[in-house]
Amino acid sequence: MTQIVLNIEDASLIPSLKKILGAIKGITISNPQDATHDVDPYEISPSGDSFFADSRNVKAVEEDIAKAHQTGATFTRLESKEDITEFINSL
């Protein structure tokens, strides 16, 4: 999929542009992601997983890791396919 970003200075043009672009087959219109949360996912994930492109997700993971390292914290470690299957079946 190819994406194009349009920066529109005159906001009054947006409804007309949405009608025109919406009428073209194969084009979808989505709201832009808040740019303040954009990060380079390759800085965290070798595969560039898009989950890590949002700093809010990164922050949530960091908070969970910090909680796991607190005294008295409990967590489940799944190291094998069997561990994962057993855990899922226990839910």
mmCIF file of N, CA and C in Angstrom:
data_model
loop_
_atom_site.group_PDB
_atom_site.id
_atom_site.type_symbol
_atom_site.label_atom_id
_atom_site.label_comp_id
_atom_site.label_asym_id
_atom_site.label_seq_id
_atom_site.Cartn_x
_atom_site.Cartn_y
_atom_site.Cartn_z
ATOM 1 N N MET A 1 0.842 -1.164 0.000
ATOM 2 C CA MET A 1 0.000 0.000 0.000
ATOM 3 C C MET A 1 0.893 1.234 0.000
ATOM 4 N N THR A 2 0.574 2.197 -0.808
ATOM 5 C CA THR A 2 1.281 3.460 -0.865
ATOM 6 C C THR A 2 0.465 4.507 -0.127
ATOM 7 N N GLN A 3 1.135 5.322 0.655
ATOM 8 C CA GLN A 3 0.450 6.371 1.395
ATOM 9 C C GLN A 3 0.952 7.725 0.941
ATOM 10 N N ILE A 4 0.023 8.682 0.947
ATOM 11 C CA ILE A 4 0.355 10.059 0.614
ATOM 12 C C ILE A 4 -0.150 10.933 1.754
ATOM 13 N N VAL A 5 0.674 11.843 2.215
ATOM 14 C CA VAL A 5 0.284 12.769 3.267
ATOM 15 C C VAL A 5 0.060 14.131 2.631
ATOM 16 N N LEU A 6 -1.097 14.720 2.902
ATOM 17 C CA LEU A 6 -1.408 16.047 2.389
ATOM 18 C C LEU A 6 -1.418 17.027 3.546
ATOM 19 N N ASN A 7 -0.688 18.110 3.428
ATOM 20 C CA ASN A 7 -0.724 19.176 4.423
ATOM 21 C C ASN A 7 -1.601 20.290 3.853
ATOM 22 N N ILE A 8 -2.757 20.481 4.449
ATOM 23 C CA ILE A 8 -3.736 21.438 3.947
ATOM 24 C C ILE A 8 -3.707 22.679 4.827
ATOM 25 N N GLU A 9 -3.362 23.814 4.255
ATOM 26 C CA GLU A 9 -3.316 25.053 5.027
ATOM 27 C C GLU A 9 -4.710 25.621 5.257
ATOM 28 N N ASP A 10 -5.572 25.544 4.261
ATOM 29 C CA ASP A 10 -6.926 26.088 4.365
ATOM 30 C C ASP A 10 -7.879 24.960 4.759
ATOM 31 N N ALA A 11 -8.246 24.897 6.027
ATOM 32 C CA ALA A 11 -9.085 23.815 6.549
ATOM 33 C C ALA A 11 -10.450 23.758 5.887
ATOM 34 N N SER A 12 -10.903 24.843 5.289
ATOM 35 C CA SER A 12 -12.216 24.839 4.644
ATOM 36 C C SER A 12 -12.233 23.946 3.397
ATOM 37 N N LEU A 13 -11.073 23.575 2.881
ATOM 38 C CA LEU A 13 -10.984 22.709 1.704
ATOM 39 C C LEU A 13 -11.147 21.228 2.048
ATOM 40 N N ILE A 14 -10.966 20.881 3.300
ATOM 41 C CA ILE A 14 -10.950 19.477 3.696
ATOM 42 C C ILE A 14 -12.237 18.732 3.348
ATOM 43 N N PRO A 15 -13.437 19.267 3.647
ATOM 44 C CA PRO A 15 -14.652 18.515 3.287
ATOM 45 C C PRO A 15 -14.750 18.213 1.790
ATOM 46 N N SER A 16 -14.391 19.176 0.963
ATOM 47 C CA SER A 16 -14.442 18.959 -0.491
ATOM 48 C C SER A 16 -13.424 17.920 -0.927
ATOM 49 N N LEU A 17 -12.220 17.994 -0.374
ATOM 50 C CA LEU A 17 -11.194 17.013 -0.713
ATOM 51 C C LEU A 17 -11.607 15.608 -0.287
ATOM 52 N N LYS A 18 -12.236 15.496 0.890
ATOM 53 C CA LYS A 18 -12.689 14.189 1.355
ATOM 54 C C LYS A 18 -13.735 13.609 0.409
ATOM 55 N N LYS A 19 -14.649 14.452 -0.083
ATOM 56 C CA LYS A 19 -15.676 13.981 -1.027
ATOM 57 C C LYS A 19 -15.026 13.502 -2.324
ATOM 58 N N ILE A 20 -14.109 14.288 -2.842
ATOM 59 C CA ILE A 20 -13.455 13.939 -4.111
ATOM 60 C C ILE A 20 -12.640 12.659 -3.963
ATOM 61 N N LEU A 21 -11.796 12.601 -2.943
ATOM 62 C CA LEU A 21 -10.941 11.424 -2.759
ATOM 63 C C LEU A 21 -11.757 10.201 -2.367
ATOM 64 N N GLY A 22 -12.812 10.403 -1.593
ATOM 65 C CA GLY A 22 -13.668 9.294 -1.188
ATOM 66 C C GLY A 22 -14.405 8.659 -2.352
ATOM 67 N N ALA A 23 -14.596 9.411 -3.428
ATOM 68 C CA ALA A 23 -15.298 8.897 -4.599
ATOM 69 C C ALA A 23 -14.399 8.068 -5.507
ATOM 70 N N ILE A 24 -13.107 8.101 -5.276
ATOM 71 C CA ILE A 24 -12.163 7.352 -6.096
ATOM 72 C C ILE A 24 -11.982 5.963 -5.504
ATOM 73 N N LYS A 25 -12.231 4.958 -6.322
ATOM 74 C CA LYS A 25 -12.124 3.572 -5.872
ATOM 75 C C LYS A 25 -10.697 3.250 -5.447
ATOM 76 N N GLY A 26 -10.562 2.593 -4.296
ATOM 77 C CA GLY A 26 -9.255 2.168 -3.818
ATOM 78 C C GLY A 26 -8.558 3.169 -2.915
ATOM 79 N N ILE A 27 -9.208 4.292 -2.641
ATOM 80 C CA ILE A 27 -8.605 5.292 -1.763
ATOM 81 C C ILE A 27 -9.370 5.323 -0.451
ATOM 82 N N THR A 28 -8.658 5.257 0.631
ATOM 83 C CA THR A 28 -9.259 5.396 1.953
ATOM 84 C C THR A 28 -8.671 6.622 2.631
ATOM 85 N N ILE A 29 -9.465 7.227 3.487
ATOM 86 C CA ILE A 29 -9.036 8.430 4.193
ATOM 87 C C ILE A 29 -9.031 8.106 5.674
ATOM 88 N N SER A 30 -7.921 8.406 6.331
ATOM 89 C CA SER A 30 -7.848 8.172 7.774
ATOM 90 C C SER A 30 -7.290 9.415 8.445
ATOM 91 N N ASN A 31 -7.604 9.540 9.704
ATOM 92 C CA ASN A 31 -7.084 10.667 10.470
ATOM 93 C C ASN A 31 -5.612 10.433 10.752
ATOM 94 N N PRO A 32 -4.817 11.469 10.712
ATOM 95 C CA PRO A 32 -3.388 11.291 10.966
ATOM 96 C C PRO A 32 -3.127 10.914 12.409
ATOM 97 N N GLN A 33 -2.090 10.110 12.609
ATOM 98 C CA GLN A 33 -1.666 9.766 13.955
ATOM 99 C C GLN A 33 -1.040 11.003 14.576
ATOM 100 N N ASP A 34 -1.275 11.193 15.847
ATOM 101 C CA ASP A 34 -0.702 12.320 16.561
ATOM 102 C C ASP A 34 0.820 12.259 16.440
ATOM 103 N N ALA A 35 1.394 13.206 15.770
ATOM 104 C CA ALA A 35 2.829 13.187 15.474
ATOM 105 C C ALA A 35 3.702 13.191 16.729
ATOM 106 N N THR A 36 3.151 13.646 17.849
ATOM 107 C CA THR A 36 3.956 13.694 19.066
ATOM 108 C C THR A 36 4.237 12.306 19.614
ATOM 109 N N HIS A 37 3.563 11.283 19.085
ATOM 110 C CA HIS A 37 3.763 9.927 19.574
ATOM 111 C C HIS A 37 4.578 9.078 18.604
ATOM 112 N N ASP A 38 4.996 9.652 17.484
ATOM 113 C CA ASP A 38 5.763 8.907 16.495
ATOM 114 C C ASP A 38 7.198 8.700 16.958
ATOM 115 N N VAL A 39 7.659 7.456 16.862
ATOM 116 C CA VAL A 39 9.063 7.140 17.124
ATOM 117 C C VAL A 39 9.521 6.156 16.062
ATOM 118 N N ASP A 40 10.822 6.024 15.903
ATOM 119 C CA ASP A 40 11.371 5.074 14.944
ATOM 120 C C ASP A 40 11.338 3.681 15.573
ATOM 121 N N PRO A 41 10.476 2.777 15.076
ATOM 122 C CA PRO A 41 10.346 1.460 15.700
ATOM 123 C C PRO A 41 11.629 0.638 15.616
ATOM 124 N N TYR A 42 12.499 0.938 14.648
ATOM 125 C CA TYR A 42 13.751 0.181 14.504
ATOM 126 C C TYR A 42 14.736 0.484 15.637
ATOM 127 N N GLU A 43 14.505 1.574 16.383
ATOM 128 C CA GLU A 43 15.365 1.870 17.528
ATOM 129 C C GLU A 43 15.116 0.873 18.658
ATOM 130 N N ILE A 44 13.924 0.251 18.657
ATOM 131 C CA ILE A 44 13.536 -0.651 19.741
ATOM 132 C C ILE A 44 13.412 -2.087 19.248
ATOM 133 N N SER A 45 12.814 -2.260 18.082
ATOM 134 C CA SER A 45 12.526 -3.587 17.552
ATOM 135 C C SER A 45 13.355 -3.854 16.304
ATOM 136 N N PRO A 46 14.163 -4.915 16.298
ATOM 137 C CA PRO A 46 14.963 -5.217 15.109
ATOM 138 C C PRO A 46 14.116 -5.415 13.853
ATOM 139 N N SER A 47 12.867 -5.869 14.038
ATOM 140 C CA SER A 47 11.997 -6.093 12.880
ATOM 141 C C SER A 47 11.258 -4.828 12.467
ATOM 142 N N GLY A 48 11.338 -3.767 13.289
ATOM 143 C CA GLY A 48 10.616 -2.536 12.980
ATOM 144 C C GLY A 48 9.129 -2.664 13.213
ATOM 145 N N ASP A 49 8.723 -3.541 14.129
ATOM 146 C CA ASP A 49 7.306 -3.775 14.430
ATOM 147 C C ASP A 49 6.606 -2.436 14.676
ATOM 148 N N SER A 50 5.522 -2.179 13.952
ATOM 149 C CA SER A 50 4.835 -0.890 14.026
ATOM 150 C C SER A 50 4.238 -0.613 15.407
ATOM 151 N N PHE A 51 4.063 -1.639 16.232
ATOM 152 C CA PHE A 51 3.594 -1.428 17.603
ATOM 153 C C PHE A 51 4.521 -0.452 18.322
ATOM 154 N N PHE A 52 5.807 -0.535 18.041
ATOM 155 C CA PHE A 52 6.795 0.296 18.720
ATOM 156 C C PHE A 52 6.965 1.665 18.059
ATOM 157 N N ALA A 53 6.168 1.984 17.056
ATOM 158 C CA ALA A 53 6.219 3.294 16.410
ATOM 159 C C ALA A 53 5.417 4.330 17.197
ATOM 160 N N ASP A 54 4.697 3.880 18.217
ATOM 161 C CA ASP A 54 3.888 4.771 19.045
ATOM 162 C C ASP A 54 4.511 4.815 20.438
ATOM 163 N N SER A 55 4.965 5.979 20.843
ATOM 164 C CA SER A 55 5.661 6.113 22.122
ATOM 165 C C SER A 55 4.779 5.719 23.302
ATOM 166 N N ARG A 56 3.451 5.791 23.141
ATOM 167 C CA ARG A 56 2.561 5.371 24.235
ATOM 168 C C ARG A 56 2.671 3.876 24.471
ATOM 169 N N ASN A 57 2.840 3.099 23.412
ATOM 170 C CA ASN A 57 3.022 1.656 23.560
ATOM 171 C C ASN A 57 4.360 1.349 24.229
ATOM 172 N N VAL A 58 5.385 2.075 23.818
ATOM 173 C CA VAL A 58 6.715 1.882 24.399
ATOM 174 C C VAL A 58 6.670 2.193 25.895
ATOM 175 N N LYS A 59 5.998 3.281 26.248
ATOM 176 C CA LYS A 59 5.890 3.666 27.655
ATOM 177 C C LYS A 59 5.158 2.585 28.459
ATOM 178 N N ALA A 60 4.082 2.028 27.907
ATOM 179 C CA ALA A 60 3.325 0.977 28.602
ATOM 180 C C ALA A 60 4.193 -0.257 28.843
ATOM 181 N N VAL A 61 4.985 -0.636 27.850
ATOM 182 C CA VAL A 61 5.872 -1.796 27.999
ATOM 183 C C VAL A 61 6.923 -1.504 29.073
ATOM 184 N N GLU A 62 7.504 -0.311 29.043
ATOM 185 C CA GLU A 62 8.509 0.050 30.043
ATOM 186 C C GLU A 62 7.915 0.033 31.450
ATOM 187 N N GLU A 63 6.675 0.512 31.591
ATOM 188 C CA GLU A 63 6.017 0.499 32.906
ATOM 189 C C GLU A 63 5.762 -0.936 33.376
ATOM 190 N N ASP A 64 5.354 -1.799 32.470
ATOM 191 C CA ASP A 64 5.128 -3.201 32.835
ATOM 192 C C ASP A 64 6.428 -3.885 33.257
ATOM 193 N N ILE A 65 7.513 -3.583 32.569
ATOM 194 C CA ILE A 65 8.813 -4.154 32.931
ATOM 195 C C ILE A 65 9.224 -3.659 34.317
ATOM 196 N N ALA A 66 9.019 -2.374 34.583
ATOM 197 C CA ALA A 66 9.368 -1.821 35.894
ATOM 198 C C ALA A 66 8.543 -2.486 36.993
ATOM 199 N N LYS A 67 7.255 -2.719 36.745
ATOM 200 C CA LYS A 67 6.399 -3.396 37.725
ATOM 201 C C LYS A 67 6.886 -4.814 37.986
ATOM 202 N N ALA A 68 7.329 -5.497 36.940
ATOM 203 C CA ALA A 68 7.797 -6.881 37.087
ATOM 204 C C ALA A 68 9.065 -6.963 37.936
ATOM 205 N N HIS A 69 9.829 -5.889 37.989
ATOM 206 C CA HIS A 69 11.078 -5.880 38.759
ATOM 207 C C HIS A 69 10.895 -5.387 40.191
ATOM 208 N N GLN A 70 9.665 -5.003 40.563
ATOM 209 C CA GLN A 70 9.417 -4.555 41.934
ATOM 210 C C GLN A 70 9.429 -5.752 42.882
ATOM 211 N N THR A 71 9.825 -5.518 44.100
ATOM 212 C CA THR A 71 9.846 -6.568 45.112
ATOM 213 C C THR A 71 8.430 -7.111 45.303
ATOM 214 N N GLY A 72 8.313 -8.436 45.275
ATOM 215 C CA GLY A 72 7.018 -9.083 45.479
ATOM 216 C C GLY A 72 6.186 -9.237 44.216
ATOM 217 N N ALA A 73 6.687 -8.750 43.114
ATOM 218 C CA ALA A 73 5.938 -8.868 41.862
ATOM 219 C C ALA A 73 5.917 -10.320 41.406
ATOM 220 N N THR A 74 4.806 -10.726 40.840
ATOM 221 C CA THR A 74 4.703 -12.079 40.297
ATOM 222 C C THR A 74 4.412 -11.992 38.808
ATOM 223 N N PHE A 75 4.932 -12.934 38.071
ATOM 224 C CA PHE A 75 4.679 -12.981 36.639
ATOM 225 C C PHE A 75 4.828 -14.415 36.168
ATOM 226 N N THR A 76 4.345 -14.664 34.991
ATOM 227 C CA THR A 76 4.412 -16.004 34.414
ATOM 228 C C THR A 76 5.403 -15.981 33.268
ATOM 229 N N ARG A 77 6.358 -16.879 33.294
ATOM 230 C CA ARG A 77 7.344 -16.974 32.224
ATOM 231 C C ARG A 77 6.961 -18.152 31.326
ATOM 232 N N LEU A 78 6.787 -17.872 30.060
ATOM 233 C CA LEU A 78 6.439 -18.895 29.072
ATOM 234 C C LEU A 78 7.643 -19.081 28.168
ATOM 235 N N GLU A 79 8.266 -20.250 28.230
ATOM 236 C CA GLU A 79 9.508 -20.476 27.500
ATOM 237 C C GLU A 79 9.382 -21.470 26.356
ATOM 238 N N SER A 80 8.286 -22.190 26.314
ATOM 239 C CA SER A 80 8.164 -23.198 25.258
ATOM 240 C C SER A 80 6.754 -23.179 24.685
ATOM 241 N N LYS A 81 6.593 -23.871 23.583
ATOM 242 C CA LYS A 81 5.283 -24.003 22.957
ATOM 243 C C LYS A 81 4.300 -24.652 23.929
ATOM 244 N N GLU A 82 4.773 -25.627 24.670
ATOM 245 C CA GLU A 82 3.924 -26.318 25.639
ATOM 246 C C GLU A 82 3.492 -25.378 26.759
ATOM 247 N N ASP A 83 4.422 -24.536 27.237
ATOM 248 C CA ASP A 83 4.095 -23.554 28.267
ATOM 249 C C ASP A 83 2.978 -22.616 27.789
ATOM 250 N N ILE A 84 3.113 -22.157 26.554
ATOM 251 C CA ILE A 84 2.125 -21.234 25.991
ATOM 252 C C ILE A 84 0.775 -21.921 25.853
ATOM 253 N N THR A 85 0.774 -23.141 25.325
ATOM 254 C CA THR A 85 -0.474 -23.889 25.160
ATOM 255 C C THR A 85 -1.153 -24.112 26.518
ATOM 256 N N GLU A 86 -0.365 -24.525 27.498
ATOM 257 C CA GLU A 86 -0.901 -24.763 28.842
ATOM 258 C C GLU A 86 -1.483 -23.488 29.434
ATOM 259 N N PHE A 87 -0.783 -22.372 29.262
ATOM 260 C CA PHE A 87 -1.258 -21.099 29.789
ATOM 261 C C PHE A 87 -2.578 -20.694 29.127
ATOM 262 N N ILE A 88 -2.652 -20.793 27.815
ATOM 263 C CA ILE A 88 -3.868 -20.431 27.089
ATOM 264 C C ILE A 88 -5.034 -21.313 27.517
ATOM 265 N N ASN A 89 -4.792 -22.598 27.671
ATOM 266 C CA ASN A 89 -5.848 -23.528 28.083
ATOM 267 C C ASN A 89 -6.317 -23.261 29.506
ATOM 268 N N SER A 90 -5.472 -22.634 30.333
ATOM 269 C CA SER A 90 -5.860 -22.347 31.709
ATOM 270 C C SER A 90 -6.741 -21.100 31.840
ATOM 271 N N LEU A 91 -6.834 -20.330 30.781
ATOM 272 C CA LEU A 91 -7.620 -19.092 30.836
ATOM 273 C C LEU A 91 -9.103 -19.361 30.825
#
